[in-house]
Short mmCIF file of C-alpha atoms in Angstrom, two decimals:
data_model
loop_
_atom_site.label_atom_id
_atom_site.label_comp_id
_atom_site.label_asym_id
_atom_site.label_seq_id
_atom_site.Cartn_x
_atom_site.Cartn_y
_atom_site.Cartn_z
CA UNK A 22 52.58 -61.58 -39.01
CA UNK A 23 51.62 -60.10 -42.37
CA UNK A 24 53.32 -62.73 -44.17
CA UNK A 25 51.03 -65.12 -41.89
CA UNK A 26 48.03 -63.40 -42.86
CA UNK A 27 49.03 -63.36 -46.55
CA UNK A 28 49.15 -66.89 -46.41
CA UNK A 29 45.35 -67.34 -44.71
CA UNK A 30 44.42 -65.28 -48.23
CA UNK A 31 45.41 -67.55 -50.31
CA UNK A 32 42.53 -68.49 -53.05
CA UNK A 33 41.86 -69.14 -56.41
CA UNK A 34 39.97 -66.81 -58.95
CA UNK A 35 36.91 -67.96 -60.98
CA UNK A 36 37.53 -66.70 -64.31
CA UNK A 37 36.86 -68.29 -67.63
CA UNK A 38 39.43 -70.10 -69.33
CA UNK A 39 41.55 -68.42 -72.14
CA UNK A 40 44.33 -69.92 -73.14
CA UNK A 41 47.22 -68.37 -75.46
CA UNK A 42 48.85 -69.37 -78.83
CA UNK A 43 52.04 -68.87 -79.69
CA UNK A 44 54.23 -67.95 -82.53
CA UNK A 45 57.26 -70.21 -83.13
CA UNK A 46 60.37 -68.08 -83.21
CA UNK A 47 63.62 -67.28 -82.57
CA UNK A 48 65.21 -67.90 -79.17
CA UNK A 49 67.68 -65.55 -77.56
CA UNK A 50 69.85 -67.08 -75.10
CA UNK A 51 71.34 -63.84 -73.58
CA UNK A 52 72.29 -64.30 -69.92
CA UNK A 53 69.98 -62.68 -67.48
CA UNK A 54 71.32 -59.60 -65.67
CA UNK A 55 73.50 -61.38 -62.24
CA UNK A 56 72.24 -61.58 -59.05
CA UNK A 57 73.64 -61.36 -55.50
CA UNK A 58 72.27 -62.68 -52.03
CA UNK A 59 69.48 -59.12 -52.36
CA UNK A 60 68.84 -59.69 -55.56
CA UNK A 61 66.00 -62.16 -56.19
CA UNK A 62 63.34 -62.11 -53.22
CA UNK A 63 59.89 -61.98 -52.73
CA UNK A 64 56.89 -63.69 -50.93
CA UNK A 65 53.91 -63.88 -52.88
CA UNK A 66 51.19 -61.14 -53.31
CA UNK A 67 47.62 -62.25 -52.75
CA UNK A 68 44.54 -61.80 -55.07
CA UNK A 69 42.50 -59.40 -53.06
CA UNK A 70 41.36 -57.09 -55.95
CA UNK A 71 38.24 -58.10 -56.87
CA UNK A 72 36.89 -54.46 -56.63
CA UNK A 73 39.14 -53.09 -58.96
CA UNK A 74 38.85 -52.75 -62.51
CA UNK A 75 39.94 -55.24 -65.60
CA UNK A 76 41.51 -53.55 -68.09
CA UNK A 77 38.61 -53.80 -70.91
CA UNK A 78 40.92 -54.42 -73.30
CA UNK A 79 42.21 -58.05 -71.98
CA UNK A 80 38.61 -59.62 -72.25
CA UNK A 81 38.34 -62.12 -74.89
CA UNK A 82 35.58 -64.94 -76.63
CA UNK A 83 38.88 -66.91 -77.60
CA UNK A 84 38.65 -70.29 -76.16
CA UNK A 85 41.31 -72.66 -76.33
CA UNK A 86 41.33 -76.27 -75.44
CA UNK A 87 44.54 -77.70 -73.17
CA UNK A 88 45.38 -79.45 -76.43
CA UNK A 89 45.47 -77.09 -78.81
CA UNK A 90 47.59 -74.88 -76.22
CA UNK A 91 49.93 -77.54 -75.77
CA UNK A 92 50.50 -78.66 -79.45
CA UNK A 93 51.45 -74.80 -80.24
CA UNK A 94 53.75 -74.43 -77.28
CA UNK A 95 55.24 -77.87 -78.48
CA UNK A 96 55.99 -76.26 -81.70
CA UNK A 97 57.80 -73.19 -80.27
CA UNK A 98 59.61 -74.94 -77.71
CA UNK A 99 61.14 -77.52 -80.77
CA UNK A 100 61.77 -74.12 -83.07
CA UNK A 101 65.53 -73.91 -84.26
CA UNK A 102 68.06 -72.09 -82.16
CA UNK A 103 68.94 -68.85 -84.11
CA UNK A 104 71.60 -69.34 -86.89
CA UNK A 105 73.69 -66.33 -85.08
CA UNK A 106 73.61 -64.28 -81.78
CA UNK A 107 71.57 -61.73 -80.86
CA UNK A 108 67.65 -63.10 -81.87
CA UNK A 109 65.37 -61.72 -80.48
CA UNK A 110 62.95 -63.18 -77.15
CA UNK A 111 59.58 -63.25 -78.62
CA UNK A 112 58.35 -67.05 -79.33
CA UNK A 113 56.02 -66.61 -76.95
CA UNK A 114 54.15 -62.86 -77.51
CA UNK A 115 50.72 -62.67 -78.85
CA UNK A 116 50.27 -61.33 -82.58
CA UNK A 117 50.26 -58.29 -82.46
CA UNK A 118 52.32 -58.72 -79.03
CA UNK A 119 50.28 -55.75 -77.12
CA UNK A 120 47.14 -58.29 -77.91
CA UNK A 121 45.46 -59.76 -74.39
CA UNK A 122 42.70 -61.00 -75.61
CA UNK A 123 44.44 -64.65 -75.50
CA UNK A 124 45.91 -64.11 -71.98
CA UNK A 125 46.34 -67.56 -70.63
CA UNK A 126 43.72 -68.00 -67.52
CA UNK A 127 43.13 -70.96 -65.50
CA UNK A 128 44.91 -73.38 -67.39
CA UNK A 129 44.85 -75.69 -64.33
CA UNK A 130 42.39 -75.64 -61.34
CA UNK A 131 42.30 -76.49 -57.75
CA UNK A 132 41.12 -80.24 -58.36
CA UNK A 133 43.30 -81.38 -61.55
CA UNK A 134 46.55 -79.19 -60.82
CA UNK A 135 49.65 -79.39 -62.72
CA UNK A 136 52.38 -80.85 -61.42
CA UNK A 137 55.68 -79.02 -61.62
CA UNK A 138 59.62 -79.86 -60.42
CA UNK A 139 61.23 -77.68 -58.41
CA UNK A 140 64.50 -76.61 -59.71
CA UNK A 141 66.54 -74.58 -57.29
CA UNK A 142 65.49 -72.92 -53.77
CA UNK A 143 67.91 -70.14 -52.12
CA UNK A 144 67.49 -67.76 -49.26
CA UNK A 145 68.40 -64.24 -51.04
CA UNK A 146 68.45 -61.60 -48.08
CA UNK A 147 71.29 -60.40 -45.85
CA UNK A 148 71.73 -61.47 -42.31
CA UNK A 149 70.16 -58.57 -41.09
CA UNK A 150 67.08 -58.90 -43.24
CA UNK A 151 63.18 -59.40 -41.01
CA UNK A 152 62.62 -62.82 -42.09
CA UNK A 153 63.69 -65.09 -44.76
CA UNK A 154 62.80 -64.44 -48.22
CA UNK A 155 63.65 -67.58 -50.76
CA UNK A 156 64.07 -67.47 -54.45
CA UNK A 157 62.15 -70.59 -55.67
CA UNK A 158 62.21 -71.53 -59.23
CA UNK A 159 60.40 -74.19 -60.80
CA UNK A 160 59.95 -76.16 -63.84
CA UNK A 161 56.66 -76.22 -65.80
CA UNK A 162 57.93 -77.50 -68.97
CA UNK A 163 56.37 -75.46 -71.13
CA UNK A 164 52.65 -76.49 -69.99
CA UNK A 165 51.81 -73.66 -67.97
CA UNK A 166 52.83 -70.39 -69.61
CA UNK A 167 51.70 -67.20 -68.05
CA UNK A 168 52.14 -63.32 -68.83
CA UNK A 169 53.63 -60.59 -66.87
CA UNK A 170 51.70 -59.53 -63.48
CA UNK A 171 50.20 -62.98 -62.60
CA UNK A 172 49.89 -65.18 -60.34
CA UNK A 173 50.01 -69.07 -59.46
CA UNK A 174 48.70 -71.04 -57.36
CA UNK A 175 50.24 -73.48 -54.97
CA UNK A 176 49.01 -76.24 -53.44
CA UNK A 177 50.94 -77.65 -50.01
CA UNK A 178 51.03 -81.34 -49.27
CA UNK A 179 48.96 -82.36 -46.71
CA UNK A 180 46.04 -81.70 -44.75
CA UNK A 181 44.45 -78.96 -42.88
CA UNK A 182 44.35 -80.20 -38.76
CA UNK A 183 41.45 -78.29 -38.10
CA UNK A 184 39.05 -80.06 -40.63
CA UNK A 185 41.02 -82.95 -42.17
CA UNK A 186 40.66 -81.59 -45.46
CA UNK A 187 43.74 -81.24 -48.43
CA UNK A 188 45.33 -78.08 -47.91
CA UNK A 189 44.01 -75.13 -49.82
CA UNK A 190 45.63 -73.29 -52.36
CA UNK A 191 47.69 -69.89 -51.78
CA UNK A 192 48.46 -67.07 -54.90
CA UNK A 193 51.79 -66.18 -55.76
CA UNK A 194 52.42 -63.42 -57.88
CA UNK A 195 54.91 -64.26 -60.27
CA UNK A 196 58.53 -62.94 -60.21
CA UNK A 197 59.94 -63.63 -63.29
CA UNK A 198 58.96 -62.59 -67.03
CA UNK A 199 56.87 -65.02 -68.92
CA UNK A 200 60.44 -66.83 -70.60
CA UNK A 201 61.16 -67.42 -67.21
CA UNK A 202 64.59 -66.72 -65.55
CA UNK A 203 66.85 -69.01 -67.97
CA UNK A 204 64.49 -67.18 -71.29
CA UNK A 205 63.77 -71.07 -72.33
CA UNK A 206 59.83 -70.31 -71.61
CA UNK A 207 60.09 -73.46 -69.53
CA UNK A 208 60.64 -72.34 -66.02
CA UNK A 209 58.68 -69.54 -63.08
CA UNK A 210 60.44 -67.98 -60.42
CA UNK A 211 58.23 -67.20 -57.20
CA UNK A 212 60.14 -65.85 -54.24
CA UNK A 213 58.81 -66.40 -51.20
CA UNK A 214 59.20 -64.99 -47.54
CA UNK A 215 58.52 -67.92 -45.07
CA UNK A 216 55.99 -66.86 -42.72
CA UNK A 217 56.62 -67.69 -38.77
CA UNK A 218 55.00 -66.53 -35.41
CA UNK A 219 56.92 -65.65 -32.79
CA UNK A 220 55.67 -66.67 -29.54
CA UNK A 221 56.64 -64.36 -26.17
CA UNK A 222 56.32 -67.13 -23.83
CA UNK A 223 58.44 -69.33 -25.91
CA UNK A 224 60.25 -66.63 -26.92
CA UNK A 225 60.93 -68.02 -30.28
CA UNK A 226 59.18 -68.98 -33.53
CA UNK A 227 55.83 -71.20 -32.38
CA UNK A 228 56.44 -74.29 -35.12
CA UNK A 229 52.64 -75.00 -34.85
CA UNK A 230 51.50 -72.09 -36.23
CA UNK A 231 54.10 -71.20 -38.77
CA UNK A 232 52.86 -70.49 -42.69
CA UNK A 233 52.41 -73.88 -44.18
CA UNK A 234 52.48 -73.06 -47.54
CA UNK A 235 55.27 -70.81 -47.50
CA UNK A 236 57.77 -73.07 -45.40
CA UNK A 237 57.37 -75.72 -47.69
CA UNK A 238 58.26 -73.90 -50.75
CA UNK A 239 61.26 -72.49 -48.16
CA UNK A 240 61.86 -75.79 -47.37
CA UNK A 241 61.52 -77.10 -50.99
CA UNK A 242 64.50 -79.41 -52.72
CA UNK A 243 65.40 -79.85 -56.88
CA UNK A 244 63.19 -82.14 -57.74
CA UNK A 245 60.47 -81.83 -55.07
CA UNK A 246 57.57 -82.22 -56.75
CA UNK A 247 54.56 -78.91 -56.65
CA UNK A 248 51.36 -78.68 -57.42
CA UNK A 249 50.54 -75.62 -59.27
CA UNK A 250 47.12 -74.12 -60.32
CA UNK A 251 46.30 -70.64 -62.59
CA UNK A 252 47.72 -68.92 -63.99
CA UNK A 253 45.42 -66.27 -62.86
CA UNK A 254 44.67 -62.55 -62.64
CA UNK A 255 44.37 -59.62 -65.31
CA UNK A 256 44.59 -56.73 -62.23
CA UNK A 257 48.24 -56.27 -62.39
CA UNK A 258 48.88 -56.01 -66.67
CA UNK A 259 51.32 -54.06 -68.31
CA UNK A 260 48.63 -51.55 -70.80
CA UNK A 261 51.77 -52.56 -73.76
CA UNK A 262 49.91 -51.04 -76.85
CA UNK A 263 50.97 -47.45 -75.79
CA UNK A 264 54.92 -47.64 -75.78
CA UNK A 265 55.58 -44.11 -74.21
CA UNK A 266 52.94 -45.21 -71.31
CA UNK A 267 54.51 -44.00 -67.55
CA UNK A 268 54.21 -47.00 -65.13
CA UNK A 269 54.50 -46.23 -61.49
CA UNK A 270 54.92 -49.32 -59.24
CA UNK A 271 54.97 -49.26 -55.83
CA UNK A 272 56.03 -52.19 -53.41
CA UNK A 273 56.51 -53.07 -49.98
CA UNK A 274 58.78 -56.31 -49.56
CA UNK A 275 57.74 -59.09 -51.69
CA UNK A 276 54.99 -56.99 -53.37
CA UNK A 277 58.04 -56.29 -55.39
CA UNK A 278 57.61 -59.55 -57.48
CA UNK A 279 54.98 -58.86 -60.68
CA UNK A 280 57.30 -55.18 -61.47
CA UNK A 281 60.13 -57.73 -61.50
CA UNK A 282 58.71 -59.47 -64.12
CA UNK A 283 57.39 -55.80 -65.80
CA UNK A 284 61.03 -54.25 -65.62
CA UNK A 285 62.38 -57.50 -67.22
CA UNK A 286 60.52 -58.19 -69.79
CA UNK A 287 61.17 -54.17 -70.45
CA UNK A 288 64.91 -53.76 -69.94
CA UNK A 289 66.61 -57.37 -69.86
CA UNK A 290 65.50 -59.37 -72.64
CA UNK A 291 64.98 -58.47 -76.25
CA UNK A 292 61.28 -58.30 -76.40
CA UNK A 293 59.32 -56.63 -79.06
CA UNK A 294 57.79 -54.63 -76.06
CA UNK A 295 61.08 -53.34 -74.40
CA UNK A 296 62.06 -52.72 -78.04
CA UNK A 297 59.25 -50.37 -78.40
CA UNK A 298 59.31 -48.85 -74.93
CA UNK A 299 63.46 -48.03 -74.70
CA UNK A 300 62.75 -45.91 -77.88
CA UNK A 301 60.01 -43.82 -76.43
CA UNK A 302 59.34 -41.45 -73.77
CA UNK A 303 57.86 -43.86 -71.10
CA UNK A 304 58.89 -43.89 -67.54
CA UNK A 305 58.89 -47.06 -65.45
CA UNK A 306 59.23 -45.56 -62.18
CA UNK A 307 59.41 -48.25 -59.06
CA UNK A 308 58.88 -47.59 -55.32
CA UNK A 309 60.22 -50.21 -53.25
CA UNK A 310 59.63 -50.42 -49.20
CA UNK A 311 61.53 -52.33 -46.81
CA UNK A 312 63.06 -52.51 -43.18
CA UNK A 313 66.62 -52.49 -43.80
CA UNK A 314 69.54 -52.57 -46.59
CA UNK A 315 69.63 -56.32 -46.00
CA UNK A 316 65.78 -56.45 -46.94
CA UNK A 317 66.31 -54.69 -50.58
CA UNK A 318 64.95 -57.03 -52.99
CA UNK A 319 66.60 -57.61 -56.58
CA UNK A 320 68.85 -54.08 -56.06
CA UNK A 321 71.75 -55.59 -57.94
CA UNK A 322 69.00 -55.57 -60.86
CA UNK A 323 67.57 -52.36 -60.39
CA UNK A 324 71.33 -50.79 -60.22
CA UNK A 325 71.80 -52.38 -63.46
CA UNK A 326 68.65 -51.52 -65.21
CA UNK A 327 69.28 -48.10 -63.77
CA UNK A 328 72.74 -47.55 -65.67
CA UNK A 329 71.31 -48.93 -68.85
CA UNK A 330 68.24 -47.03 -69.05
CA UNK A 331 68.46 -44.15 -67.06
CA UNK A 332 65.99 -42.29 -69.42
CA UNK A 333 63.05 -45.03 -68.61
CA UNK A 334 63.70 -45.82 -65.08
CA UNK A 335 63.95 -44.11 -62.16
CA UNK A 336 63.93 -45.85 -58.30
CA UNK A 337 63.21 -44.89 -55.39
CA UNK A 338 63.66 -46.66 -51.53
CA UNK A 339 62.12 -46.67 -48.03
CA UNK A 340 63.83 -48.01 -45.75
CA UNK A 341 61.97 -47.64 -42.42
CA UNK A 342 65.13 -48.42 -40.32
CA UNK A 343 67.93 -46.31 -41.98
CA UNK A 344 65.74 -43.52 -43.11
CA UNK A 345 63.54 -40.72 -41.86
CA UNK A 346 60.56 -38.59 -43.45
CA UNK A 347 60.40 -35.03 -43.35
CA UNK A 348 59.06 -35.22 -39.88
CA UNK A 349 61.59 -36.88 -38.77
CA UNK A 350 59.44 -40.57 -38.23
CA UNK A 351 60.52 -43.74 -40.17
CA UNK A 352 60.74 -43.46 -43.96
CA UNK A 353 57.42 -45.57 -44.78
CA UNK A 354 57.06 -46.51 -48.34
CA UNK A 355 53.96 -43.49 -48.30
CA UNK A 356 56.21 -41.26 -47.15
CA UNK A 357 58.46 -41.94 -49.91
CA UNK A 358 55.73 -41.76 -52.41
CA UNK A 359 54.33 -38.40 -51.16
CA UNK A 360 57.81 -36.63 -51.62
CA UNK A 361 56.57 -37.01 -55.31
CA UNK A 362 53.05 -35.86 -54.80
CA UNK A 363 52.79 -33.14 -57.40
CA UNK A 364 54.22 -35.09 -60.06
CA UNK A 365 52.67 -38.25 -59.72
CA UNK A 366 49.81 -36.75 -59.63
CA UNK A 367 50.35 -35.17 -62.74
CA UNK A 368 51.49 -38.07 -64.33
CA UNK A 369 48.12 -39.95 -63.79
CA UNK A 370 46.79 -37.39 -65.41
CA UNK A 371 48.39 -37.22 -68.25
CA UNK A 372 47.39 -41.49 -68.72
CA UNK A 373 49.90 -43.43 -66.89
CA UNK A 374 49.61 -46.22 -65.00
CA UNK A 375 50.12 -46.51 -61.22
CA UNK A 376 50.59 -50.36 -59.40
CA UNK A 377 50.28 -50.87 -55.74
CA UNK A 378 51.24 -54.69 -54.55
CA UNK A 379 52.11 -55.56 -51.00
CA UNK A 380 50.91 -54.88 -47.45
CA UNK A 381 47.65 -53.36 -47.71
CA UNK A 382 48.96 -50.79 -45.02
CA UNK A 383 50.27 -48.66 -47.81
CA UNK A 384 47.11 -47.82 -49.08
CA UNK A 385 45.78 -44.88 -47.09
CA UNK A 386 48.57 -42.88 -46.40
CA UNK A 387 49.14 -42.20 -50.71
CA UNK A 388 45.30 -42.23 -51.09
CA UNK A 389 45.16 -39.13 -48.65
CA UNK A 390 48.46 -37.64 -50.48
CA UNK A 391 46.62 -37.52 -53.29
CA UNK A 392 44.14 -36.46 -52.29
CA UNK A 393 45.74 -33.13 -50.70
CA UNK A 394 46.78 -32.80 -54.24
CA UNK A 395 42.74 -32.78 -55.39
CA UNK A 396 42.22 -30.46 -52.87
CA UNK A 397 45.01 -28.13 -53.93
CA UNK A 398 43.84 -28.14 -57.49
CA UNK A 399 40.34 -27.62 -56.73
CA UNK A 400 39.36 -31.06 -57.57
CA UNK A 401 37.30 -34.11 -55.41
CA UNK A 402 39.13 -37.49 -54.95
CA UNK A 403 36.52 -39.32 -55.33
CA UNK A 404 35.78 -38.23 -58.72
CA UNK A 405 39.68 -38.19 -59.89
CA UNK A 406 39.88 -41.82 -58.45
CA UNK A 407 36.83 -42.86 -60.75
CA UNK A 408 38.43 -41.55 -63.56
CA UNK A 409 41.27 -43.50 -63.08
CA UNK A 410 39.72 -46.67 -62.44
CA UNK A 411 37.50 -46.35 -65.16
CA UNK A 412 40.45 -45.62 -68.00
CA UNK A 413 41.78 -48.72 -66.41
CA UNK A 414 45.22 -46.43 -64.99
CA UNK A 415 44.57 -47.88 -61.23
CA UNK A 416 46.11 -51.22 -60.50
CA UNK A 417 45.89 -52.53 -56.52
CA UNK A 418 46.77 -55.94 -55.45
CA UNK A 419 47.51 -56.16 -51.39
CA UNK A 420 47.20 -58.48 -48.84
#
C-alpha cells in the first residue's frame, strides 16, 4: 500500500535548467563490487521535499544548451581507454569535482522526454521478501547524465482510464552512481518494488488497481523502449567539498537507492571524491529498515564496503520481523536510530549531514528522539532543527 501511494506521488519538479560539462578523461574499467539475489533493490523515492532546504551552494547562472551538453559528453565518451590499469573514474566530475553549480537539471521534460532502452530487469529479493523489488537498468547513451542523489522520471505507456489522458510521470531516485553500474557513464540503474493491492474478497492481488508505473518497469524486457524525464532534485546531494564530512543515511526499503549511489561513488570506484574521503576522518554511516532478511537490499555490498573501509562506514539494520527494540516491540528503523541518540546528535552538531529517504512513517519517531536529546541538553528542537536546515545538514525525501 505504500508502494501504491508512492506511485500516486509521482511528479516532476520545476526547476531551471543547468546542464553539466565534462572533462574528457581516463576511464577505469574496474568491475563493480558482485551482487547476489539481496543485493540490488529498490523502488523509487518520491520528490516530496519541497519544504526543505537547497544546499546554497548547488545554485548556479550556468546555462547550457542540449547541444553544447551533448557535444562535451560526445567528447568524453570517444576519450582513449587508459594506456594501463588502474585510471582513475572521473571523466565525468565537475572542475573542481566538489563544484555543483553545473548540476545537470531538467535535461528532458514531461512533453519532449528522452527515450531510453532498457537493458536488463531482475527480481533481487529472497522468497520470503514483502513484495517484489526489481533491479532495472537502462541505457541512456550518454544523453542524460545525472549526479549522485537524483532522481528520474518515468513515463508509463498508455493512458489514464479515469480521464483518457497519457499517463503521468512518477520520480525515481536513482540507484546507481553517475558512471552507472558498468562505470561507462552510459547506463542508470533504478530498482523498483512493484506496487499491488491485495483485495480480501478476492483474496489476492486486485489487477485493476495495481501500480502502473511500477509493474511496467517490473514487467520491462532488454530493449523495451522508456521514456525518461529529469534528471531532477538537489535535496538529496552529497556536501563533497568537506572530505572528513559525517553522512548519516537512513532508509526504509527502497529509500535505500540515492545512499547506494553515495556509498559507491565513495568506496567502489576510483573517484577523486572517494579518494579524498577514504583518507580522512569522515563517517558514512547507513540505517537501513526492512521486514525480513529476505528484504535486505544491496547487503552483499554493504558487507563488502564494510571490510574495506571499516574506518568510514559503519551499518546498521531493522528488521521489524526478526528483531525487537528495547521494549520488546518490533525493531522499527526509529528504534534503530534512537539506540544512537546521543551520538547522532552530537554528530549534527559537530556539521554532518543526516539523509532520511523512504516511508514518511519514519519521520516522527527520530524527530521526537532528538528531540529528548534537546531537552536533555537544555536546548529547544525547534531552534536546533533550524540550525540544521539552515547550514544545509538536513536532507528529507519520503513518500
Amino acid at each position: 500500500r505504500a508502494a501504491s501511494r508512492h506511485e500516486l506521488a509521482g511528479r516532476s519538479e520545476a526547476s531551471c535548467v543547468m546542464l553539466s560539462t565534462f572533462v574528457a578523461s581516463s576511464l577505469s574499467l574496474s568491475a563493480p563490487i558482485g551482487v547476489s539475489r539481496v543485493a540490488q533493490s529498490r523502488v523509487s523515492c518520491t520528490r516530496m521535499s519541497d519544504d526543505e532546504p537547497w544546499n546554497s551552494n548547488a545554485q548556479s547562472s550556468t546555462t547550457l544548451d542540449k547541444s553544447t551538453l551533448e557535444a562535451a559528453y560526445d567528447a568524453a565518451m570517444n576519450a582513449p581507454a587508459p594506456a594501463a590499469a588502474g585510471g582513475k573514474q572521473d571523466f565525468l566530475e565537475a572542475e573542481p569535482y566538489w563544484d555543483q553549480s553545473t548540476i545537470p537539471v531538467n535535461t528532458y521534460k514531461n512533453k519532449a522526454p528522452f527515450v531510453g532502452k532498457i537493458v536488463s530487469t531482475k527480481r533481487i529479493v529472497g522468497p520470503e521478501a514483502t513484495g517484489e523489488t526489481c533491479d532495472v537498468v537502462m541505457s541512456h547513451g550518454g544523453k542524460m547524465p545525472y549526479w549522485e542523489g537524483q532522481s528520474y522520471g518515468v513515463i508509463p505507456p498508455g493512458t489514464n482510464p479515469k480521464n483518457g489522458k497519457p499517463n503521468s510521470v512518477r520520480l525515481y531516485s536513482i540507484a546507481s552512481s553517475r558512471y552507472g553500474d558498468d562505470m561507462t557513464g552510459t547506463t542508470t540503474t533504478l530498482c523498483v518494488r512493484r506496487a499491488t493491492y491485495w483485495c480480501p474478497e478476492l483474496k489476492a492481488d486486485d489487477p485493476a488497481k495495481k501500480g502502473v508505473c511500477s509493474n511496467y518497469l517490473c514487467d520491462s524486457k532488454p530493449g523495451d523502449d522508456v521514456k525518461l524525464t529529469g534528471p531532477s532534485g538537489k535535496v538529496m546531494l552529497i556536501p563533497e567539498k568537506d572530505p572528513n564530512v559525517d553522512l548519516i543515511m537512513v532508509a526504509t526499503g527502497t529509500g535505500i537507492a540515492p545512499y547506494r549511489s553515495f556509498i559507491r561513488r565513495l568506496f567502489v570506484e576510483e573517484t577523486p571524491f572517494g579518494e579524498a574521503y577514504t583518507k580522512g576522518s569522515g563517517l558514512a554511516w547507513l540505517f537501513l529498515g526492512v521486514a525480513n532478511s529476505d528484504a535486505l537490499l544491496y547487503d552483499d555490498e554493504w558487507q563488502s564496503v564494510l571490510k574495506a573501509h571499516p574506518k568510514n562506514f559503519k551499518l546498521d539494520y531493522a528488521l521489524s520481523r526478526e528483531q525487537k527494540n528495547k521494549d520488546g516491540g518490533k525493531m522499527y528503523i526509529q528504534d534503530k536510530v534512537a539506540e544512537y541518540s546521543d551520538e547522532i546528535f552530537t554528530r549534527m552538531d559537530n556539521g554532518a549531514h543526516m539523509y532520511f529517504c523512504g516511508l514518511k512513517g519514519m519521520m516522527p519517531g527520530i524527530t521526537e528522539m532528538l528531540e529528548g536529546v534537546c531537552k536533555e541538553k537544555g536546548l529547544k528542537w525547534e531552534d536546533k532543527l533550524t540550525q540544521w536546515k539552515k547550514a544545509g545538514q538536513w536532507h528529507v525525501e519520503v513518500y
